[in-house]
Amino acid sequence: MNYRIIIRPEAEDDLIDEYNWYEEQSRGLGMDFLRCIDISLNSIQHYPKMYQKIYKNIHRAFIRRFPYGIFYLIDEEKIVVLAVLHAKRDPKLWKKRISNYSSAK
């Protein structure tokens, strides 16, 4: 089954911030980061249950080459991306995003 991917506004903000940070480090590195994100999202879209379930119905897919995880849930026929966060970030942040998403539904 091919799931539709929905990226929440907070996760879009994460991607913009991370892209900008990598571009500041080295021109073109931000684009490399986004390409790796695209590869991971494509994999998630086709095999969403392949990635580790880390909390209730939340999965995390690590991004190749970069120390980031894509936090998402499977909601019927769609994948909802809640956050894209550095692996060392406080877990309270993605847990807060989950509760915000649940209360917004």
XYZ file of C-alpha atoms in Angstrom:
105
model
C 0.000 0.000 0.000
C 1.219 3.482 -0.829
C 0.483 5.862 2.024
C 0.039 9.591 1.576
C 2.566 11.634 3.569
C 1.449 14.682 5.518
C 4.130 16.835 7.116
C 2.846 18.843 10.060
C 3.797 22.553 10.151
C 6.082 21.983 13.148
C 7.993 19.309 11.226
C 8.267 21.664 8.228
C 9.775 24.245 10.579
C 12.252 21.607 11.786
C 13.301 20.911 8.197
C 13.756 24.593 7.367
C 15.839 25.184 10.511
C 18.009 22.133 9.887
C 18.467 22.961 6.196
C 19.578 26.507 7.092
C 21.961 25.258 9.769
C 23.640 22.799 7.398
C 23.882 25.427 4.644
C 25.667 27.738 7.105
C 28.162 24.968 7.828
C 28.903 24.228 4.162
C 27.169 25.359 0.991
C 25.250 22.429 -0.502
C 25.137 20.423 2.723
C 21.561 21.554 3.356
C 20.523 20.113 -0.009
C 22.296 16.849 0.868
C 20.302 16.792 4.091
C 17.011 17.304 2.218
C 17.892 14.561 -0.285
C 18.453 12.156 2.608
C 15.106 13.243 4.080
C 13.409 12.512 0.731
C 14.967 9.047 0.591
C 13.775 8.309 4.132
C 10.264 9.614 3.441
C 10.040 7.466 0.322
C 11.013 4.422 2.369
C 8.502 5.326 5.092
C 5.783 5.782 2.476
C 6.293 2.279 1.104
C 7.227 0.420 4.319
C 5.913 2.442 7.273
C 5.804 -0.462 9.716
C 9.431 -1.352 9.049
C 10.676 1.305 11.455
C 10.822 0.963 15.199
C 7.750 1.868 17.195
C 9.120 3.973 20.023
C 6.034 5.140 21.878
C 2.421 4.024 21.550
C 1.793 4.377 17.799
C 4.800 6.615 17.048
C 7.575 5.337 14.797
C 11.048 6.764 14.266
C 13.138 6.445 11.125
C 16.752 7.536 11.355
C 18.148 9.503 8.436
C 21.200 8.183 6.675
C 24.370 10.326 7.019
C 22.752 12.770 9.458
C 21.991 12.341 13.189
C 18.266 13.000 12.843
C 15.093 11.009 13.218
C 11.748 11.375 11.499
C 8.950 10.883 14.036
C 5.676 9.793 12.473
C 2.477 7.889 12.984
C 0.354 5.802 10.665
C -3.182 7.193 10.560
C -5.405 5.009 8.355
C -4.087 5.587 4.802
C -1.697 8.393 5.605
C 1.623 8.936 7.321
C 1.702 11.994 9.573
C 5.194 13.380 10.170
C 5.195 15.077 13.574
C 8.842 16.045 13.933
C 12.307 15.822 12.415
C 14.707 16.107 15.334
C 18.359 15.639 16.169
C 18.984 12.295 17.868
C 20.288 14.045 21.001
C 17.242 16.303 21.476
C 15.145 15.978 24.600
C 12.449 13.292 24.053
C 9.947 15.566 25.781
C 9.859 17.651 22.599
C 8.474 14.936 20.319
C 6.169 13.696 23.076
C 4.751 17.222 23.314
C 4.196 17.218 19.543
C 2.256 13.957 19.864
C -0.062 15.377 22.495
C -0.523 18.564 20.427
C -1.459 16.474 17.379
C -3.872 14.301 19.365
C -5.673 17.307 20.830
C -5.850 19.062 17.422
C -7.567 16.124 15.691
